[in-house]
Amino acid sequence: MREVRIRPSLSAVSIFFALLIRVGDYGSVWKLFRDMIQRGPCPNIFVYNVMILGFCRKWCVRTGESLLFLTRKYGCEPDVIAHNLLISAYCVRGWTSHALNWAHFMAEYGCEPSTATFVTFINALCKKGNIVEARKIFEEMQEMGVSPGTVTYNALMDGYVKAREIGEANMLYEEMRNMRVAPDGITFNILAAGNYKYGREDGNRFLRELSMMALIPNCSISEMSISGLCWAGRLDEALHLLKTMLEKGIPVSIIAINSLICAYSRAGLHEKAFEVYNIMTKFGLTPSASTSTSLLIGLTKVGKLQIGLDIFTGKMHQNGRT
């Protein structure tokens, strides 16, 4: 374009930058950047952000830092996105202290952090098991006038559950509702799975609220909920939960059903294990090999060899092996 004396527009150059970053041609990225500085058009903050993102993804965070400092040199003020890119890159690498330094640097230059900034820190600190510092960040964001949303609450709740502080997670949920922040399916997945896993009674309450709000959990919650009740020896409650979830159309995985069948079999309650199998087939779920094996062993022990063989043979026919 320059050879025919046509000056490229900033939008055209920005698109070209994004394409070069996407294909990983960083040599051409620098060449194009130098050309813009020398001959124009002068890069805007979008161009800088695209470059910072690209170098951070390449694990060249220091280069990303240098680019942010260059923005002011060439008359462009870095925005919250530019700072968030560097903060996120440091947090992903586990360098939380470096990320905090950038947050302070950001504040010194009058760039206010966004909700994404705080969520990045909370996730990083929870991942490192530093739930106390994560809570401090959560409180600081409110002091700065940034209201936590559903994503922020979910991040901290997940941290509490992973730290086995289920009571704190439940209290945070109540705080969330009092602040009129609407929970989503992820909220209930975190809380119900955590409460079931660690033997708390609140798991059923969260599933009821989930159902009332017409939010459908994923299959992982059925695994955690039913398995959690089995671990706690509450097999009949697990069976009741399985029936409720199936009747309400909530996804239930084969893993969850297997865990209940195996639990009944280990407890010597083979009739109950067979009942779970019947419920499973009634709702059109296909038994796995481990389900059939558990039932076969259990039914053989109580003298119902023929039923066990029928299940086994049916499974064999289903897989095309007669």
mmCIF file of N, CA and C in Angstrom, residues 19 39 42 58 60 84 122 126 129 160 241 282 305 317:
data_model
loop_
_atom_site.group_PDB
_atom_site.id
_atom_site.type_symbol
_atom_site.label_atom_id
_atom_site.label_comp_id
_atom_site.label_asym_id
_atom_site.label_seq_id
_atom_site.Cartn_x
_atom_site.Cartn_y
_atom_site.Cartn_z
ATOM 1 N N LEU A 19 -4.182 -10.828 12.946
ATOM 2 C CA LEU A 19 -3.917 -12.026 12.146
ATOM 3 C C LEU A 19 -2.496 -12.540 12.357
ATOM 4 N N ARG A 39 6.363 5.574 10.438
ATOM 5 C CA ARG A 39 5.686 6.133 9.264
ATOM 6 C C ARG A 39 4.180 6.322 9.445
ATOM 7 N N CYS A 42 -0.099 6.018 13.897
ATOM 8 C CA CYS A 42 0.373 5.710 15.249
ATOM 9 C C CYS A 42 -0.546 4.664 15.894
ATOM 10 N N LYS A 58 2.404 -16.244 24.588
ATOM 11 C CA LYS A 58 3.669 -16.878 24.202
ATOM 12 C C LYS A 58 4.599 -17.019 25.407
ATOM 13 N N CYS A 60 5.815 -14.623 27.058
ATOM 14 C CA CYS A 60 6.772 -13.503 27.082
ATOM 15 C C CYS A 60 6.129 -12.333 27.819
ATOM 16 N N ASN A 84 -5.197 -5.728 32.922
ATOM 17 C CA ASN A 84 -5.776 -7.041 33.241
ATOM 18 C C ASN A 84 -5.076 -8.180 32.502
ATOM 19 N N ILE A 122 -8.888 -13.467 42.872
ATOM 20 C CA ILE A 122 -9.584 -14.423 43.747
ATOM 21 C C ILE A 122 -9.364 -15.855 43.258
ATOM 22 N N CYS A 126 -7.287 -18.618 45.439
ATOM 23 C CA CYS A 126 -7.997 -19.846 45.832
ATOM 24 C C CYS A 126 -7.283 -21.080 45.295
ATOM 25 N N GLY A 129 -4.676 -22.084 47.460
ATOM 26 C CA GLY A 129 -5.136 -22.448 48.798
ATOM 27 C C GLY A 129 -5.117 -21.303 49.782
ATOM 28 N N TYR A 160 -13.753 -21.804 48.860
ATOM 29 C CA TYR A 160 -14.130 -22.313 50.191
ATOM 30 C C TYR A 160 -14.411 -23.819 50.148
ATOM 31 N N LEU A 241 -32.808 -39.387 45.962
ATOM 32 C CA LEU A 241 -32.284 -38.288 45.148
ATOM 33 C C LEU A 241 -32.213 -38.697 43.682
ATOM 34 N N LYS A 282 -35.752 -48.295 33.186
ATOM 35 C CA LYS A 282 -37.062 -47.665 33.008
ATOM 36 C C LYS A 282 -36.934 -46.297 32.358
ATOM 37 N N LEU A 305 -29.171 -66.430 40.291
ATOM 38 C CA LEU A 305 -28.194 -66.566 39.214
ATOM 39 C C LEU A 305 -28.820 -66.331 37.846
ATOM 40 N N HIS A 317 -25.687 -59.149 24.144
ATOM 41 C CA HIS A 317 -26.416 -58.954 22.889
ATOM 42 C C HIS A 317 -26.363 -57.495 22.446
#
